C-alpha cells in the first residue's frame, strides 16, 4: 500500500518481487509522497503452481539443498510475509522498534537468462555494494537448490566477497515462496543483525567448490564481532535481479 487511499500496488517480478516493491516504497518515502508503506504478500500453493514449476524442471521431490553439490532442485511451499517501511526518524518518533535500516538497494531487469549468468549476477551485486560503499558481514543468498541458479550465484558471490564472510540461505528450512521469497530472505537477514554467531544452512552438507565460507547444517560458529550489515540477494526468472544491504539501526 503506497498511498493514503490504501489502494494496493501489485508487483510481479518473479522471485525478486519483494525487493522491487521495497525499492518503490523507499523511493516514495524519500520523496515525501507517503510516510510509510506496508508490503505484504504470499504464496498459496495450487496444482497450477506446482505444474508450472515442474514443467521447467526445477522441482525436487525432497527438501531443497541450497549450494549443495548433491542438490537436484527446489521445493516450493506456502507462506506469507509483511514489512512496515518508514523513515527511521519517524519510526523513532512513533516509538517503533527498528529491526533494520536499508543501507543500499538495487534492482535490474536483464535478459531472460540472467539468473544463470554469473557475470550478470556479479555486476548486479557489485552495483548494490558500490552504491552503499559497504562490505557485508554476512550474506543471505537466494540459493533455491537448483543446479544452474545456485552455481551462478555462488560464482558471482565468490568474485565479490572476502572468503571469510559467511554465506547462508533459508530455503532448505522454509522452502521456496517464489514471488514472496524476499520476505524469508529479509526476515533471515534481520534475525542475523547484531548476532555474534552464525548457524549453518539447513539442507547443506557438501558445499560447492567455491572460495566461500558456506556453513553447513548443524554448524554453529562464533564470529569476531556482531553482524552489522547483511547482503540479501533475489535472483529471479525473466532477468529480474534484486538485492539490498540491511544494517543494524544506530
Short mmCIF file of N, CA and C in Angstrom, two decimals, residues 60-150:
data_model
loop_
_atom_site.label_atom_id
_atom_site.label_comp_id
_atom_site.label_asym_id
_atom_site.label_seq_id
_atom_site.Cartn_x
_atom_site.Cartn_y
_atom_site.Cartn_z
N UNK A 60 12.42 -30.48 -6.92
CA UNK A 60 12.95 -31.70 -6.33
C UNK A 60 11.81 -32.37 -5.55
N UNK A 61 11.90 -33.69 -5.40
CA UNK A 61 10.89 -34.39 -4.58
C UNK A 61 11.33 -34.51 -3.14
N UNK A 62 12.36 -33.73 -2.76
CA UNK A 62 12.83 -33.73 -1.38
C UNK A 62 13.14 -32.28 -0.97
N UNK A 63 13.60 -32.13 0.22
CA UNK A 63 13.99 -30.83 0.77
C UNK A 63 15.01 -30.14 -0.16
N UNK A 64 14.84 -28.83 -0.33
CA UNK A 64 15.82 -28.07 -1.09
C UNK A 64 17.18 -28.13 -0.39
N UNK A 65 18.25 -28.15 -1.18
CA UNK A 65 19.61 -28.27 -0.62
C UNK A 65 20.47 -27.13 -1.19
N UNK A 66 20.30 -25.93 -0.66
CA UNK A 66 20.99 -24.76 -1.21
C UNK A 66 22.51 -24.92 -1.23
N UNK A 67 23.12 -24.63 -2.37
CA UNK A 67 24.58 -24.63 -2.54
C UNK A 67 25.22 -25.99 -2.29
N UNK A 68 24.44 -27.06 -2.25
CA UNK A 68 25.00 -28.39 -2.01
C UNK A 68 25.35 -29.03 -3.35
N UNK A 69 26.47 -29.75 -3.39
CA UNK A 69 26.86 -30.34 -4.68
C UNK A 69 25.99 -31.53 -5.07
N UNK A 70 25.08 -31.96 -4.17
CA UNK A 70 24.13 -33.01 -4.50
C UNK A 70 22.71 -32.46 -4.68
N UNK A 71 22.57 -31.17 -4.81
CA UNK A 71 21.25 -30.55 -4.98
C UNK A 71 20.62 -31.01 -6.30
N UNK A 72 19.29 -31.08 -6.32
CA UNK A 72 18.62 -31.52 -7.56
C UNK A 72 17.34 -30.75 -7.82
N UNK A 73 17.21 -29.56 -7.24
CA UNK A 73 16.03 -28.74 -7.50
C UNK A 73 15.51 -28.10 -6.23
N UNK A 74 14.53 -27.26 -6.40
CA UNK A 74 13.96 -26.55 -5.25
C UNK A 74 12.69 -27.22 -4.77
N UNK A 75 12.19 -26.75 -3.66
CA UNK A 75 10.95 -27.29 -3.06
C UNK A 75 10.08 -26.09 -2.70
N UNK A 76 8.93 -25.96 -3.34
CA UNK A 76 8.09 -24.79 -3.09
C UNK A 76 7.16 -25.04 -1.91
N UNK A 77 6.80 -23.94 -1.25
CA UNK A 77 5.95 -24.04 -0.07
C UNK A 77 5.02 -22.84 -0.01
N UNK A 78 4.00 -22.93 0.83
CA UNK A 78 3.07 -21.82 1.03
C UNK A 78 3.54 -20.98 2.20
N UNK A 79 3.31 -19.68 2.09
CA UNK A 79 3.70 -18.80 3.18
C UNK A 79 3.39 -17.35 2.85
N UNK A 80 3.45 -16.51 3.87
CA UNK A 80 3.10 -15.10 3.72
C UNK A 80 4.07 -14.25 4.53
N UNK A 81 4.19 -13.00 4.13
CA UNK A 81 5.08 -12.10 4.86
C UNK A 81 4.59 -10.67 4.76
N UNK A 82 5.10 -9.81 5.64
CA UNK A 82 4.75 -8.39 5.62
C UNK A 82 5.90 -7.59 6.21
N UNK A 83 6.11 -6.39 5.68
CA UNK A 83 7.11 -5.46 6.18
C UNK A 83 6.50 -4.08 6.28
N UNK A 84 6.76 -3.40 7.38
CA UNK A 84 6.36 -2.00 7.51
C UNK A 84 7.60 -1.15 7.31
N UNK A 85 7.54 -0.26 6.31
CA UNK A 85 8.70 0.53 5.91
C UNK A 85 8.42 2.00 6.17
N UNK A 86 9.33 2.68 6.86
CA UNK A 86 9.21 4.12 7.08
C UNK A 86 10.59 4.70 7.38
N UNK A 87 10.69 6.03 7.35
CA UNK A 87 11.96 6.67 7.67
C UNK A 87 12.31 6.41 9.12
N UNK A 88 13.59 6.13 9.41
CA UNK A 88 13.97 5.84 10.81
C UNK A 88 13.58 6.95 11.79
N UNK A 89 13.67 8.19 11.36
CA UNK A 89 13.32 9.29 12.27
C UNK A 89 11.85 9.23 12.67
N UNK A 90 10.98 8.92 11.70
CA UNK A 90 9.56 8.79 12.00
C UNK A 90 9.31 7.59 12.91
N UNK A 91 9.99 6.49 12.61
CA UNK A 91 9.81 5.29 13.44
C UNK A 91 10.18 5.57 14.90
N UNK A 92 11.26 6.33 15.11
CA UNK A 92 11.67 6.64 16.48
C UNK A 92 10.65 7.55 17.16
N UNK A 93 10.13 8.54 16.40
CA UNK A 93 9.14 9.44 17.00
C UNK A 93 7.88 8.69 17.42
N UNK A 94 7.53 7.66 16.65
CA UNK A 94 6.33 6.89 16.95
C UNK A 94 6.59 5.80 17.99
N UNK A 95 7.85 5.65 18.38
CA UNK A 95 8.17 4.65 19.39
C UNK A 95 8.26 3.23 18.87
N UNK A 96 8.44 3.07 17.54
CA UNK A 96 8.55 1.73 16.97
C UNK A 96 9.97 1.18 17.16
N UNK A 97 10.07 -0.11 17.33
CA UNK A 97 11.37 -0.78 17.32
C UNK A 97 11.83 -0.90 15.87
N UNK A 98 13.04 -0.46 15.58
CA UNK A 98 13.58 -0.55 14.23
C UNK A 98 14.39 -1.84 14.12
N UNK A 99 13.95 -2.74 13.25
CA UNK A 99 14.63 -4.02 13.11
C UNK A 99 15.88 -3.92 12.25
N UNK A 100 15.86 -3.03 11.27
CA UNK A 100 17.00 -2.87 10.38
C UNK A 100 16.81 -1.65 9.50
N UNK A 101 17.90 -1.18 8.91
CA UNK A 101 17.91 0.00 8.06
C UNK A 101 18.47 -0.39 6.69
N UNK A 102 17.85 0.11 5.62
CA UNK A 102 18.34 -0.15 4.27
C UNK A 102 19.56 0.73 4.01
N UNK A 103 20.71 0.10 3.85
CA UNK A 103 21.93 0.84 3.53
C UNK A 103 22.05 1.05 2.02
N UNK A 104 21.68 0.02 1.27
CA UNK A 104 21.80 0.07 -0.19
C UNK A 104 20.79 -0.88 -0.79
N UNK A 105 20.25 -0.54 -1.95
CA UNK A 105 19.26 -1.38 -2.63
C UNK A 105 19.38 -1.14 -4.12
N UNK A 106 19.37 -2.22 -4.89
CA UNK A 106 19.50 -2.08 -6.34
C UNK A 106 18.63 -3.13 -7.03
N UNK A 107 18.01 -2.74 -8.14
CA UNK A 107 17.22 -3.67 -8.95
C UNK A 107 17.64 -3.57 -10.41
N UNK A 108 17.51 -4.67 -11.13
CA UNK A 108 17.81 -4.70 -12.57
C UNK A 108 16.82 -5.64 -13.24
N UNK A 109 16.49 -5.32 -14.49
CA UNK A 109 15.78 -6.26 -15.35
C UNK A 109 16.69 -6.51 -16.54
N UNK A 110 17.25 -7.71 -16.59
CA UNK A 110 18.20 -8.08 -17.63
C UNK A 110 17.55 -9.07 -18.60
N UNK A 111 18.35 -9.72 -19.42
CA UNK A 111 17.78 -10.68 -20.36
C UNK A 111 17.30 -11.91 -19.60
N UNK A 112 16.54 -12.75 -20.29
CA UNK A 112 15.81 -13.84 -19.65
C UNK A 112 16.73 -14.79 -18.89
N UNK A 113 17.95 -15.00 -19.37
CA UNK A 113 18.84 -15.97 -18.74
C UNK A 113 19.78 -15.39 -17.71
N UNK A 114 19.51 -14.19 -17.22
CA UNK A 114 20.44 -13.53 -16.30
C UNK A 114 20.68 -14.33 -15.03
N UNK A 115 19.67 -15.03 -14.55
CA UNK A 115 19.80 -15.76 -13.29
C UNK A 115 20.85 -16.86 -13.36
N UNK A 116 21.14 -17.34 -14.55
CA UNK A 116 22.13 -18.41 -14.70
C UNK A 116 23.43 -17.89 -15.32
N UNK A 117 23.59 -16.58 -15.36
CA UNK A 117 24.80 -15.95 -15.90
C UNK A 117 25.55 -15.30 -14.73
N UNK A 118 26.62 -15.92 -14.28
CA UNK A 118 27.31 -15.43 -13.09
C UNK A 118 27.89 -14.03 -13.30
N UNK A 119 28.27 -13.70 -14.52
CA UNK A 119 28.82 -12.36 -14.77
C UNK A 119 27.74 -11.29 -14.58
N UNK A 120 26.53 -11.55 -15.08
CA UNK A 120 25.44 -10.58 -14.91
C UNK A 120 25.04 -10.45 -13.45
N UNK A 121 24.99 -11.57 -12.75
CA UNK A 121 24.65 -11.53 -11.33
C UNK A 121 25.72 -10.76 -10.56
N UNK A 122 26.98 -11.00 -10.90
CA UNK A 122 28.07 -10.30 -10.21
C UNK A 122 28.02 -8.80 -10.46
N UNK A 123 27.71 -8.38 -11.70
CA UNK A 123 27.61 -6.95 -11.98
C UNK A 123 26.48 -6.32 -11.18
N UNK A 124 25.37 -7.04 -11.10
CA UNK A 124 24.24 -6.52 -10.32
C UNK A 124 24.62 -6.37 -8.85
N UNK A 125 25.19 -7.39 -8.25
CA UNK A 125 25.54 -7.33 -6.83
C UNK A 125 26.62 -6.28 -6.58
N UNK A 126 27.54 -6.12 -7.51
CA UNK A 126 28.57 -5.10 -7.38
C UNK A 126 27.95 -3.71 -7.31
N UNK A 127 26.91 -3.47 -8.10
CA UNK A 127 26.21 -2.18 -8.07
C UNK A 127 25.60 -1.92 -6.71
N UNK A 128 25.01 -2.96 -6.12
CA UNK A 128 24.42 -2.82 -4.78
C UNK A 128 25.48 -2.46 -3.75
N UNK A 129 26.59 -3.17 -3.78
CA UNK A 129 27.64 -2.94 -2.79
C UNK A 129 28.33 -1.60 -3.01
N UNK A 130 28.54 -1.23 -4.27
CA UNK A 130 29.20 0.05 -4.55
C UNK A 130 28.33 1.24 -4.19
N UNK A 131 27.01 1.10 -4.40
CA UNK A 131 26.10 2.19 -4.06
C UNK A 131 26.14 2.49 -2.57
N UNK A 132 26.21 1.44 -1.77
CA UNK A 132 26.23 1.62 -0.32
C UNK A 132 27.61 1.83 0.25
N UNK A 133 28.65 1.71 -0.63
CA UNK A 133 30.03 1.86 -0.18
C UNK A 133 30.29 1.04 1.09
N UNK A 134 29.90 -0.23 1.01
CA UNK A 134 29.98 -1.06 2.21
C UNK A 134 30.30 -2.50 1.85
N UNK A 135 30.90 -3.20 2.78
CA UNK A 135 31.15 -4.63 2.65
C UNK A 135 30.27 -5.35 3.67
N UNK A 136 29.53 -6.36 3.25
CA UNK A 136 28.66 -7.05 4.21
C UNK A 136 29.43 -7.94 5.17
N UNK A 137 28.88 -8.13 6.35
CA UNK A 137 29.45 -9.06 7.32
C UNK A 137 28.95 -10.48 7.08
N UNK A 138 27.83 -10.60 6.37
CA UNK A 138 27.25 -11.90 6.06
C UNK A 138 26.35 -11.74 4.84
N UNK A 139 26.00 -12.87 4.24
CA UNK A 139 25.12 -12.88 3.07
C UNK A 139 24.00 -13.87 3.30
N UNK A 140 22.76 -13.44 3.02
CA UNK A 140 21.63 -14.36 2.93
C UNK A 140 21.33 -14.48 1.44
N UNK A 141 21.70 -15.61 0.88
CA UNK A 141 21.62 -15.80 -0.57
C UNK A 141 20.25 -16.32 -1.00
N UNK A 142 19.94 -16.09 -2.27
CA UNK A 142 18.68 -16.60 -2.84
C UNK A 142 18.70 -18.12 -2.85
N UNK A 143 19.73 -18.71 -3.42
CA UNK A 143 20.05 -20.15 -3.32
C UNK A 143 18.84 -21.06 -3.20
N UNK A 144 18.22 -21.38 -4.32
CA UNK A 144 16.99 -22.17 -4.31
C UNK A 144 17.23 -23.67 -4.29
N UNK A 145 18.46 -24.09 -4.59
CA UNK A 145 18.73 -25.52 -4.69
C UNK A 145 18.71 -26.03 -6.11
N UNK A 146 18.51 -25.14 -7.09
CA UNK A 146 18.56 -25.56 -8.49
C UNK A 146 20.00 -25.65 -8.97
N UNK A 147 20.23 -26.45 -9.99
CA UNK A 147 21.59 -26.71 -10.45
C UNK A 147 22.26 -25.45 -10.99
N UNK A 148 21.67 -24.83 -11.99
CA UNK A 148 22.30 -23.68 -12.63
C UNK A 148 22.24 -22.43 -11.76
N UNK A 149 21.09 -22.20 -11.12
CA UNK A 149 20.92 -20.98 -10.35
C UNK A 149 21.91 -20.87 -9.20
N UNK A 150 22.05 -21.94 -8.42
CA UNK A 150 22.97 -21.91 -7.28
C UNK A 150 24.41 -21.77 -7.74
#
